[in-house]
Amino acid sequence: MMKGCDAAPTLGRALGLCYNFAMPSTRRLFPLESDLILLTLLAVFAWAPLTHPGFPQTHAGLLPVFNLHDLGRRWGDLAWGPAVGRVHDLWRGEGPFPYYLAAALRALGLDGGDAIKAVGGLAVVVGAWGLYAWARPWLGRGGALLSAVVYAYWPYALAARLVRGAWAEAVWMGLWPLALWALEAAKATGQKRNLATLAFAAALLAWTQAGLAAWAWAALWARLLSWREARARGRVGAALLAGALLGAAGLAPQAVNAGWGGPAPVDFIQHLVYPFQFFLAGWGDGLSVAGWQDMLPLSLGLAAVGLTVVAWVVGPPTAGRDLFLFAVGASVVGLFLASTLAAPLWSTWPTPARTLTYPWQLLGLVGPFLALLAGAAFPALAGRDQRGEEAALRRSALHAGLVAMVVLASYAYLQPRYITLTPPRAPTAILGDHQVMLVDVEVEGALRAGEKIGLTARWQALKPLDKDYSIFVHVVDEKGERWGQHDTQPQGGQYPMTRWRVGEVVEDRYEVLIRADGPADGYRVILGLYDWQTGARLRVGDADHVVITRG
Amino acid sequence: MKARGWDWNWLLVAGISLFAMGPFFAPGYFWGAHDARHNVYFLFLFDRAFRDGVWWPRWLPDFTFGYGYPFFNIYGPLASFLGEFFHLVGGLDFVASVEAVFILSILASGLGMYGFARDWGGRAAGLVAATAYVYMPYHLLDLYVRAALAESVALAFIPFVLWGCRASVMRPRWAVVCGTALAYAGLMLTSHLVTFIFTPFLILYVVILGLVRLNREEPLREVSAESALPLLANLARQAFASGLALALGLGLSALFWLPAWAEFRYVRQDQWYGGRYDYRDDFVYFHQLFSPTWGFGVSGPGPDDPVGFGLGVVPVTLALLGLGIAGRARRAEDACWDLRFFWFFLVVGVFLTMGASVPLWEALSPVRYAQFPWRYLTYTTVALACLSAASLVGRREAEALLPALFLSALLLLGSYPYLRGEIREPAEGPVSLAGLMRFMQSADEMTGATIWVTERPHWSPMADVIMAGGEITSRVDYSREADKSLIVGSVGISAVHEELYFRAAGPGKRIIFNHFYYPGWRAYLLDKEHGRPVRELPVEPQGPLGRITVEVPAGEGWMLLRFEDTPVRVAGKAISGLTIGLLAVGWVIRWWLRRAKGRVPMEEMP
């Protein structure tokens, strides 16, 4: 009899005992095994960057933190949605669920930034767990682990968290495999518990990112329709429908309050992905741009693609062939729709584009299918028919090597930049058409005639800036008469705004001398941005400046 | 790979290690690495003392702008001995000699880890563990970023010590005990700091192995309260050979560690543990352990060090996947305990590098001995190397080679981007005393001082002489003899002595030497020039520089100032000599017993 000397199964059995105690049903809802602990540990390179004391400098910058604080201020408002620094769009924008999750973590003592990061970390782990559970019946333990690791280190998912700051989308990618698992589990067992899980997962997807959820529902329905068993289709279909309705109901207050959204912020077709971009190895922190010169990583990942090819060349497992065919089909369809090959289709039928900002967001849908296909490489190479201790040991080294290869393939991508300042609970102002955010301002010195004051301002670009806006700082009296002024380009002209990276926090310092012949006190400082070529100022709500402090 | 019983994997390990050695064969030297210049100038000064006939240099007279410092009295000299061998025997220059020592350390670390891991895991596991050890990011950091010569050589000794201790418990033999003793002595002579922080775990490892061996004879679950004492006695018996080996190793190296321990208090410790060496600024953040960040900067406060503290993506992944795999081979049940020990070793190492361990650092002075928290990554380097091989433990040789090569290739690939040094030209110019003075002045390095120094110097008259192209012919401070009541002339000088002629107009005249005072400096009145000591003269430190002053009697004569062994150093040498004698006697007894009775196990030796 084989003896193991590993600690993980013992720990897993202990956790399993606790789980069974909490859920006294004889049939567990979710198989809790030591492999889940192992998966959490294997994913450490993916979630460890989120333990940095700073906040990842992504395209979203500090907006998620501000939105979380906004939720705290408006707690109980069912119509709340993340709208700080963003244009409301129920389809394309972030849903409220990730922020409610973060709020729960804040209630446990985390600060805003840490709560958001913790949600991102949870998304990694939950996504890996979900993929493992989904893949296990068809690929076995080894193949399922490999699939889960592929998913945890998938470049598109890493970019969503560490480059784009698309935290809601990251959570969505964490929930999506759970929904896929719940669908198959509901079909396999028919238990009410599994059906309820499916419905709830479908709803959560909607509450996280409604546009992607619509595509997910379509994929789930397609999978459901591929089943031969009519009774299963009926049961599961009802659960799916219930989930969709629940999801829509959850979003209804927002829709009633602010509508479903406005026009597309970008030209959808111009952002279709050129096929070669799926295979680029490079990594960048830039934006998606019209055309093929995106600085945003859109690669499918060497590990995922390579292992998928290996699996199909060597020969995929015979069991669960229908699922694999479905995964192939879903991957091909998803990639096709995201690519320039589908441009005529989108031009002819633009309605579905209403659900997404960028077509490459469909990669989030494709991820689990690709990971499943990649995981099939292990049983294909290892030969599941071989039994015995030596065969098992042979497989273990192969498995270890494959998993290590997957992690290594994405390792270089795990070096985000960080914002190290402690953000306030809300930004000072948002200027223009959600163009620039004034994060905070600190004023030093007394507001009195003859004094010199210093201001330290932190800015964040919310979108690419097409003009080198100038900054003005005025010291005015109660009547609005100006007694001190400073106009400048950012950082003394060293860093004009057209060079600012979206999401980057730029610190700048200004000094203003208050004329000695002015009133003794009663001053206030106003600050703003203007186009130096036309003199036009960026709007701040109804005004064209921000009042910083009053004397 | 096996042919006629010889294990070709030794060659394979050496071959795999070539990639790590490669940067040292490239033209130029990475003068930009943290201690790159130190290594070269340590060897330069060691060579000067060695050529002066001091076969075991303790005092380096050219340290700190020529005021001197007992550097090799408190810092392991073995790495410099090795460099001196390459310099004197091999004919290499100082830079090439240092690089040769680095290359040797890489090779030895791979071979040592192969031998150790093969002992408990088999040849395939040994191959993977050796590759992992050589290419572990912290090991590469020591080589290319820190240029930590002593620590790199210490990392080479550690697997040999582990191997020897394991063999001493599992298959005790006199040859194994001697080998272990030599390895442990080598580790101590290289870095007593690494030895100090490593030894507690070494003892724990020996105890665990003893219990494993005991369990084979009598399952521990059948032990009762009555049998506890006999159990402890049996455990002591199992661990006796290892304990003897470590004791002999301590004995062999006593000529270094005893004075280092006893006399470290006579040097200014703020230069070793304060200021930029304050441990509070160097804790590692959790994300840094898993980050691919690599750089040649210096560790500082905060989470964004421009240097890599990663554990290694491939070793960590392989170690995690080894959980639950290892030990499933029937042939490798004992290896389970080795692996459990290494997991414990890993967790402790990680914990001690992180800020969460601050209470431990503040409460336990032995923990602070490591100087920097990230130095506990030596623990994780050893542990992870062994754990990387877990999936191959107990595998049959014929089937395991290919998987071992596959995993080794991944380990190498994972660290490939780190295999480079920053080749630069030396800012101070060619290696020379003048270059040394410029280095000391620009970097404030190699400027250690003794506790009698209250104002650290930033230059010296000796440095002026050197920079002017001259040679130091005397360390007497002649500027203090303006009144001509004391006339002094040097008649001979070396690294550790100076002989003077003096004429003092009256009693109470003191000769001031540009040497920092340190125990061991003694002065004598000679009967004639180059004569015998007649009586000892009092030596005292004086002034803010803590320089040596000697009071000479009225009249004229010759005096000798000499750096000698203190009682502690004498005791250390005596212990080392005695230990060598014991080892020799042991071999003689072994030879006699084998001749008389044939092969005799260790337990039957008197």
GROMACS .gro file of C-alpha atoms in nm, chain B residues 97-474:
model
  378
  648SER     CA    1   4.168   3.474  -0.867
  649VAL     CA    2   3.846   3.605  -0.716
  650GLU     CA    3   3.654   3.489  -1.022
  651ALA     CA    4   3.820   3.149  -0.995
  652VAL     CA    5   3.695   3.117  -0.639
  653PHE     CA    6   3.343   3.207  -0.752
  654ILE     CA    7   3.363   2.945  -1.026
  655LEU     CA    8   3.487   2.686  -0.780
  656SER     CA    9   3.204   2.770  -0.541
  657ILE     CA   10   2.946   2.721  -0.816
  658LEU     CA   11   3.090   2.385  -0.912
  659ALA     CA   12   3.125   2.270  -0.553
  660SER     CA   13   2.773   2.379  -0.461
  661GLY     CA   14   2.627   2.178  -0.746
  662LEU     CA   15   2.834   1.870  -0.671
  663GLY     CA   16   2.770   1.894  -0.300
  664MET     CA   17   2.396   1.924  -0.341
  665TYR     CA   18   2.398   1.636  -0.589
  666GLY     CA   19   2.576   1.415  -0.340
  667PHE     CA   20   2.346   1.512  -0.056
  668ALA     CA   21   2.019   1.482  -0.245
  669ARG     CA   22   2.127   1.157  -0.405
  670ASP     CA   23   2.176   1.018  -0.057
  671TRP     CA   24   1.809   1.044   0.036
  672GLY     CA   25   1.635   1.083  -0.298
  673GLY     CA   26   1.829   0.894  -0.559
  674ARG     CA   27   2.028   1.008  -0.856
  675ALA     CA   28   1.744   1.169  -1.045
  676ALA     CA   29   1.640   1.372  -0.743
  677GLY     CA   30   2.004   1.462  -0.690
  678LEU     CA   31   2.036   1.598  -1.041
  679VAL     CA   32   1.729   1.818  -1.005
  680ALA     CA   33   1.827   1.937  -0.658
  681ALA     CA   34   2.178   2.025  -0.776
  682THR     CA   35   2.047   2.224  -1.070
  683ALA     CA   36   1.796   2.400  -0.850
  684TYR     CA   37   2.063   2.488  -0.596
  685VAL     CA   38   2.303   2.634  -0.848
  686TYR     CA   39   2.032   2.835  -1.023
  687MET     CA   40   1.833   2.947  -0.723
  688PRO     CA   41   1.776   3.324  -0.758
  689TYR     CA   42   1.928   3.405  -0.419
  690HIS     CA   43   2.238   3.207  -0.508
  691LEU     CA   44   2.267   3.403  -0.832
  692LEU     CA   45   2.208   3.722  -0.636
  693ASP     CA   46   2.506   3.632  -0.417
  694LEU     CA   47   2.717   3.573  -0.727
  695TYR     CA   48   2.628   3.853  -0.966
  696VAL     CA   49   2.457   4.128  -0.768
  697ARG     CA   50   2.616   4.115  -0.423
  698ALA     CA   51   2.939   3.945  -0.529
  699ALA     CA   52   2.927   3.793  -0.181
  700LEU     CA   53   3.231   3.574  -0.209
  701ALA     CA   54   3.227   3.437   0.145
  702GLU     CA   55   2.858   3.356   0.136
  703SER     CA   56   2.890   3.194  -0.207
  704VAL     CA   57   3.167   2.970  -0.080
  705ALA     CA   58   2.962   2.899   0.232
  706LEU     CA   59   2.671   2.792   0.013
  707ALA     CA   60   2.909   2.538  -0.140
  708PHE     CA   61   2.995   2.389   0.198
  709ILE     CA   62   2.641   2.364   0.332
  710PRO     CA   63   2.529   2.063   0.124
  711PHE     CA   64   2.851   1.881   0.209
  712VAL     CA   65   2.784   1.939   0.578
  713LEU     CA   66   2.427   1.816   0.542
  714TRP     CA   67   2.544   1.517   0.343
  715GLY     CA   68   2.808   1.431   0.598
  716CYS     CA   69   2.570   1.464   0.893
  717ARG     CA   70   2.312   1.246   0.722
  718ALA     CA   71   2.569   0.982   0.637
  719SER     CA   72   2.706   0.999   0.992
  720VAL     CA   73   2.365   0.905   1.128
  721MET     CA   74   2.258   0.655   0.865
  722ARG     CA   75   2.593   0.488   0.792
  723PRO     CA   76   2.844   0.602   1.053
  724ARG     CA   77   3.205   0.550   0.955
  725TRP     CA   78   3.523   0.722   1.057
  726ALA     CA   79   3.587   0.852   0.705
  727VAL     CA   80   3.242   1.008   0.701
  728VAL     CA   81   3.299   1.171   1.039
  729CYS     CA   82   3.627   1.320   0.918
  730GLY     CA   83   3.474   1.442   0.597
  731THR     CA   84   3.189   1.603   0.784
  732ALA     CA   85   3.429   1.765   1.026
  733LEU     CA   86   3.631   1.909   0.739
  734ALA     CA   87   3.319   2.039   0.569
  735TYR     CA   88   3.192   2.200   0.886
  736ALA     CA   89   3.531   2.350   0.958
  737GLY     CA   90   3.540   2.482   0.602
  738LEU     CA   91   3.200   2.641   0.651
  739MET     CA   92   3.310   2.804   0.975
  740LEU     CA   93   3.634   2.928   0.825
  741THR     CA   94   3.443   3.078   0.534
  742SER     CA   95   3.159   3.247   0.715
  743HIS     CA   96   3.099   3.206   1.086
  744LEU     CA   97   2.785   3.414   1.038
  745VAL     CA   98   2.627   3.160   0.801
  746THR     CA   99   2.752   2.879   1.024
  747PHE     CA  100   2.593   3.035   1.329
  748ILE     CA  101   2.251   3.076   1.174
  749PHE     CA  102   2.266   2.735   1.005
  750THR     CA  103   2.386   2.518   1.293
  751PRO     CA  104   2.060   2.509   1.495
  752PHE     CA  105   1.881   2.358   1.198
  753LEU     CA  106   2.167   2.123   1.137
  754ILE     CA  107   2.128   1.991   1.491
  755LEU     CA  108   1.753   1.957   1.442
  756TYR     CA  109   1.814   1.766   1.120
  757VAL     CA  110   2.048   1.527   1.296
  758VAL     CA  111   1.792   1.468   1.572
  759ILE     CA  112   1.520   1.397   1.317
  760LEU     CA  113   1.743   1.156   1.129
  761GLY     CA  114   1.829   0.986   1.456
  762LEU     CA  115   1.461   0.942   1.532
  763VAL     CA  116   1.400   0.806   1.182
  764ARG     CA  117   1.673   0.550   1.229
  765LEU     CA  118   1.544   0.462   1.576
  766ASN     CA  119   1.197   0.418   1.434
  767ARG     CA  120   1.329   0.153   1.199
  768GLU     CA  121   1.454  -0.048   1.493
  769GLU     CA  122   1.164   0.017   1.727
  770PRO     CA  123   0.853   0.203   1.612
  771LEU     CA  124   0.823   0.521   1.813
  772ARG     CA  125   0.449   0.482   1.857
  773GLU     CA  126   0.524   0.192   2.090
  774VAL     CA  127   0.733   0.412   2.320
  775SER     CA  128   0.600   0.455   2.673
  776ALA     CA  129   0.698   0.676   2.966
  777GLU     CA  130   0.925   0.403   3.100
  778SER     CA  131   1.111   0.369   2.779
  779ALA     CA  132   1.167   0.743   2.730
  780LEU     CA  133   1.510   0.750   2.893
  781PRO     CA  134   1.642   0.453   2.702
  782LEU     CA  135   1.500   0.616   2.392
  783LEU     CA  136   1.694   0.932   2.458
  784ALA     CA  137   2.004   0.725   2.517
  785ASN     CA  138   1.949   0.547   2.189
  786LEU     CA  139   1.894   0.879   2.016
  787ALA     CA  140   2.221   1.007   2.154
  788ARG     CA  141   2.389   0.694   2.024
  789GLN     CA  142   2.241   0.748   1.678
  790ALA     CA  143   2.351   1.108   1.675
  791PHE     CA  144   2.691   1.044   1.831
  792ALA     CA  145   2.883   1.025   1.506
  793SER     CA  146   2.728   1.346   1.376
  794GLY     CA  147   2.787   1.520   1.702
  795LEU     CA  148   3.147   1.407   1.702
  796ALA     CA  149   3.189   1.532   1.347
  797LEU     CA  150   3.053   1.874   1.432
  798ALA     CA  151   3.266   1.893   1.744
  799LEU     CA  152   3.575   1.802   1.544
  800GLY     CA  153   3.480   2.062   1.289
  801LEU     CA  154   3.457   2.322   1.562
  802GLY     CA  155   3.790   2.205   1.691
  803LEU     CA  156   3.957   2.231   1.353
  804SER     CA  157   3.830   2.584   1.302
  805ALA     CA  158   3.886   2.703   1.658
  806LEU     CA  159   4.189   2.905   1.555
  807PHE     CA  160   3.944   3.133   1.380
  808TRP     CA  161   3.609   3.128   1.556
  809LEU     CA  162   3.736   3.143   1.913
  810PRO     CA  163   3.920   3.474   1.867
  811ALA     CA  164   3.645   3.600   1.637
  812TRP     CA  165   3.384   3.540   1.906
  813ALA     CA  166   3.596   3.663   2.196
  814GLU     CA  167   3.753   3.965   2.029
  815PHE     CA  168   3.472   4.093   1.809
  816ARG     CA  169   3.377   4.322   2.095
  817TYR     CA  170   3.700   4.515   2.040
  818VAL     CA  171   3.589   4.649   1.701
  819ARG     CA  172   3.323   4.912   1.652
  820GLN     CA  173   3.003   4.719   1.603
  821ASP     CA  174   2.802   5.014   1.481
  822GLN     CA  175   2.991   4.968   1.153
  823TRP     CA  176   2.861   4.611   1.129
  824TYR     CA  177   2.506   4.650   1.258
  825GLY     CA  178   2.417   5.017   1.260
  826GLY     CA  179   2.345   5.286   1.003
  827ARG     CA  180   2.291   5.139   0.660
  828TYR     CA  181   2.337   4.795   0.815
  829ASP     CA  182   2.040   4.835   1.050
  830TYR     CA  183   1.830   4.524   1.001
  831ARG     CA  184   1.506   4.717   1.043
  832ASP     CA  185   1.540   4.862   0.694
  833ASP     CA  186   1.587   4.533   0.516
  834PHE     CA  187   1.288   4.313   0.577
  835VAL     CA  188   1.145   4.150   0.266
  836TYR     CA  189   0.782   4.198   0.168
  837PHE     CA  190   0.571   3.897   0.080
  838HIS     CA  191   0.525   3.997  -0.283
  839GLN     CA  192   0.901   4.030  -0.328
  840LEU     CA  193   0.943   3.658  -0.261
  841PHE     CA  194   0.736   3.585  -0.571
  842SER     CA  195   0.831   3.875  -0.792
  843PRO     CA  196   1.040   3.844  -1.109
  844THR     CA  197   1.208   4.175  -1.026
  845TRP     CA  198   1.582   4.165  -1.077
  846GLY     CA  199   1.828   4.447  -1.043
  847PHE     CA  200   2.171   4.547  -0.927
  848GLY     CA  201   2.065   4.806  -0.674
  849VAL     CA  202   2.094   4.798  -0.298
  850SER     CA  203   1.832   4.682  -0.053
  851GLY     CA  204   1.670   4.960   0.143
  852PRO     CA  205   1.356   5.047   0.336
  853GLY     CA  206   1.026   4.995   0.161
  854PRO     CA  207   0.869   4.741  -0.073
  855ASP     CA  208   1.040   4.841  -0.396
  856ASP     CA  209   1.399   4.729  -0.360
  857PRO     CA  210   1.588   4.751  -0.690
  858VAL     CA  211   1.715   4.399  -0.630
  859GLY     CA  212   1.554   4.056  -0.657
  860PHE     CA  213   1.452   3.856  -0.350
  861GLY     CA  214   1.245   3.599  -0.534
  862LEU     CA  215   1.238   3.242  -0.415
  863GLY     CA  216   1.236   3.116  -0.772
  864VAL     CA  217   0.928   3.046  -0.981
  865VAL     CA  218   1.025   2.696  -1.093
  866PRO     CA  219   1.162   2.574  -0.756
  867VAL     CA  220   0.852   2.694  -0.572
  868THR     CA  221   0.620   2.536  -0.825
  869LEU     CA  222   0.806   2.205  -0.820
  870ALA     CA  223   0.819   2.208  -0.441
  871LEU     CA  224   0.444   2.264  -0.415
  872LEU     CA  225   0.372   1.989  -0.662
  873GLY     CA  226   0.602   1.764  -0.466
  874LEU     CA  227   0.358   1.785  -0.178
  875GLY     CA  228   0.182   1.456  -0.170
  876ILE     CA  229   0.397   1.303  -0.442
  877ALA     CA  230   0.712   1.235  -0.250
  878GLY     CA  231   0.718   0.931  -0.037
  879ARG     CA  232   0.473   0.743  -0.253
  880ALA     CA  233   0.757   0.531  -0.372
  881ARG     CA  234   0.810   0.242  -0.142
  882ARG     CA  235   1.183   0.285  -0.170
  883ALA     CA  236   1.173   0.638  -0.032
  884GLU     CA  237   0.979   0.626   0.292
  885ASP     CA  238   1.268   0.769   0.492
  886ALA     CA  239   1.299   1.059   0.253
  887CYS     CA  240   0.961   1.178   0.375
  888TRP     CA  241   1.122   1.307   0.690
  889ASP     CA  242   1.396   1.481   0.500
  890LEU     CA  243   1.130   1.655   0.294
  891ARG     CA  244   0.925   1.749   0.599
  892PHE     CA  245   1.236   1.897   0.755
  893PHE     CA  246   1.306   2.101   0.445
  894TRP     CA  247   0.950   2.233   0.443
  895PHE     CA  248   0.997   2.343   0.801
  896PHE     CA  249   1.334   2.494   0.711
  897LEU     CA  250   1.171   2.680   0.422
  898VAL     CA  251   0.885   2.818   0.627
  899VAL     CA  252   1.118   2.938   0.902
  900GLY     CA  253   1.349   3.096   0.647
  901VAL     CA  254   1.064   3.281   0.478
  902PHE     CA  255   0.929   3.396   0.812
  903LEU     CA  256   1.261   3.535   0.929
  904THR     CA  257   1.302   3.743   0.614
  905MET     CA  258   0.970   3.918   0.663
  906GLY     CA  259   0.859   4.201   0.884
  907ALA     CA  260   0.629   3.971   1.076
  908SER     CA  261   0.937   3.835   1.248
  909VAL     CA  262   1.039   4.173   1.393
  910PRO     CA  263   0.952   4.067   1.750
  911LEU     CA  264   1.187   3.772   1.711
  912TRP     CA  265   1.463   3.993   1.577
  913GLU     CA  266   1.426   4.232   1.864
  914ALA     CA  267   1.399   3.967   2.132
  915LEU     CA  268   1.663   3.717   2.023
  916SER     CA  269   2.013   3.844   1.956
  917PRO     CA  270   2.118   3.523   1.775
  918VAL     CA  271   1.859   3.604   1.509
  919ARG     CA  272   2.017   3.946   1.460
  920TYR     CA  273   2.349   3.783   1.401
  921ALA     CA  274   2.244   3.738   1.039
  922GLN     CA  275   2.283   4.116   0.997
  923PHE     CA  276   2.022   4.139   0.719
  924PRO     CA  277   1.683   3.965   0.720
  925TRP     CA  278   1.717   3.861   0.358
  926ARG     CA  279   2.025   3.660   0.452
  927TYR     CA  280   1.780   3.394   0.574
  928LEU     CA  281   1.713   3.330   0.210
  929THR     CA  282   2.013   3.098   0.247
  930TYR     CA  283   1.769   2.873   0.434
  931THR     CA  284   1.515   2.889   0.154
  932THR     CA  285   1.783   2.829  -0.107
  933VAL     CA  286   1.887   2.502   0.053
  934ALA     CA  287   1.533   2.395   0.134
  935LEU     CA  288   1.379   2.473  -0.201
  936ALA     CA  289   1.660   2.303  -0.388
  937CYS     CA  290   1.583   1.982  -0.202
  938LEU     CA  291   1.207   2.023  -0.231
  939SER     CA  292   1.230   2.082  -0.605
  940ALA     CA  293   1.337   1.723  -0.640
  941ALA     CA  294   1.047   1.579  -0.443
  942SER     CA  295   0.863   1.446  -0.745
  943LEU     CA  296   1.161   1.229  -0.838
  944VAL     CA  297   1.243   1.085  -0.499
  945GLY     CA  298   1.291   0.711  -0.506
  946ARG     CA  299   1.256   0.683  -0.881
  947ARG     CA  300   1.427   0.404  -1.073
  948GLU     CA  301   1.737   0.537  -1.244
  949ALA     CA  302   1.661   0.410  -1.590
  950GLU     CA  303   1.323   0.576  -1.609
  951ALA     CA  304   1.402   0.890  -1.417
  952LEU     CA  305   1.680   1.048  -1.620
  953LEU     CA  306   1.461   1.204  -1.885
  954PRO     CA  307   1.218   1.362  -1.637
  955ALA     CA  308   1.516   1.481  -1.433
  956LEU     CA  309   1.670   1.646  -1.736
  957PHE     CA  310   1.334   1.802  -1.824
  958LEU     CA  311   1.294   1.952  -1.478
  959SER     CA  312   1.658   2.061  -1.470
  960ALA     CA  313   1.611   2.238  -1.801
  961LEU     CA  314   1.309   2.421  -1.660
  962LEU     CA  315   1.505   2.525  -1.352
  963LEU     CA  316   1.782   2.661  -1.567
  964LEU     CA  317   1.537   2.835  -1.798
  965GLY     CA  318   1.359   2.997  -1.506
  966SER     CA  319   1.680   3.165  -1.391
  967TYR     CA  320   1.835   3.226  -1.730
  968PRO     CA  321   1.754   3.599  -1.737
  969TYR     CA  322   1.952   3.641  -1.413
  970LEU     CA  323   2.278   3.498  -1.546
  971ARG     CA  324   2.459   3.824  -1.600
  972GLY     CA  325   2.679   4.066  -1.414
  973GLU     CA  326   2.737   4.436  -1.462
  974ILE     CA  327   3.075   4.449  -1.633
  975ARG     CA  328   3.239   4.783  -1.565
  976GLU     CA  329   3.579   4.941  -1.543
  977PRO     CA  330   3.701   5.000  -1.188
  978ALA     CA  331   3.635   5.358  -1.088
  979GLU     CA  332   3.943   5.357  -0.866
  980GLY     CA  333   4.177   5.245  -1.141
  981PRO     CA  334   4.397   4.933  -1.141
  982VAL     CA  335   4.423   4.720  -0.829
  983SER     CA  336   4.685   4.885  -0.611
  984LEU     CA  337   4.730   5.054  -0.277
  985ALA     CA  338   4.642   5.384  -0.440
  986GLY     CA  339   4.328   5.231  -0.583
  987LEU     CA  340   4.245   5.097  -0.240
  988MET     CA  341   4.284   5.441  -0.083
  989ARG     CA  342   4.056   5.593  -0.349
  990PHE     CA  343   3.800   5.317  -0.293
  991MET     CA  344   3.802   5.367   0.082
  992GLN     CA  345   3.762   5.740   0.049
  993SER     CA  346   3.488   5.737  -0.216
  994ALA     CA  347   3.278   5.455  -0.075
  995ASP     CA  348   3.359   5.471   0.297
  996GLU     CA  349   3.412   5.097   0.280
  997MET     CA  350   3.694   4.891   0.429
  998THR     CA  351   3.719   5.167   0.689
  999GLY     CA  352   3.656   4.963   1.000
 1000ALA     CA  353   3.777   5.091   1.334
 1001THR     CA  354   3.840   4.950   1.678
 1002ILE     CA  355   3.645   5.053   1.986
 1003TRP     CA  356   3.916   5.295   2.094
 1004VAL     CA  357   3.855   5.505   1.786
 1005THR     CA  358   3.606   5.779   1.866
 1006GLU     CA  359   3.662   5.982   1.548
 1007ARG     CA  360   3.677   5.771   1.237
 1008PRO     CA  361   3.943   5.892   0.996
 1009HIS     CA  362   3.860   5.993   0.641
 1010TRP     CA  363   4.219   6.009   0.525
 1011SER     CA  364   4.569   5.964   0.669
 1012PRO     CA  365   4.934   6.056   0.625
 1013MET     CA  366   4.996   5.703   0.498
 1014ALA     CA  367   4.736   5.759   0.227
 1015ASP     CA  368   4.921   6.076   0.127
 1016VAL     CA  369   5.242   5.878   0.087
 1017ILE     CA  370   5.071   5.612  -0.118
 1018MET     CA  371   4.893   5.858  -0.343
 1019ALA     CA  372   5.226   6.033  -0.403
 1020GLY     CA  373   5.363   5.706  -0.530
 1021GLY     CA  374   5.575   5.632  -0.229
 1022GLU     CA  375   5.597   5.333   0.002
 1023ILE     CA  376   5.521   5.323   0.371
 1024THR     CA  377   5.851   5.270   0.544
 1025SER     CA  378   5.730   5.352   0.891
   0.00000   0.00000   0.00000
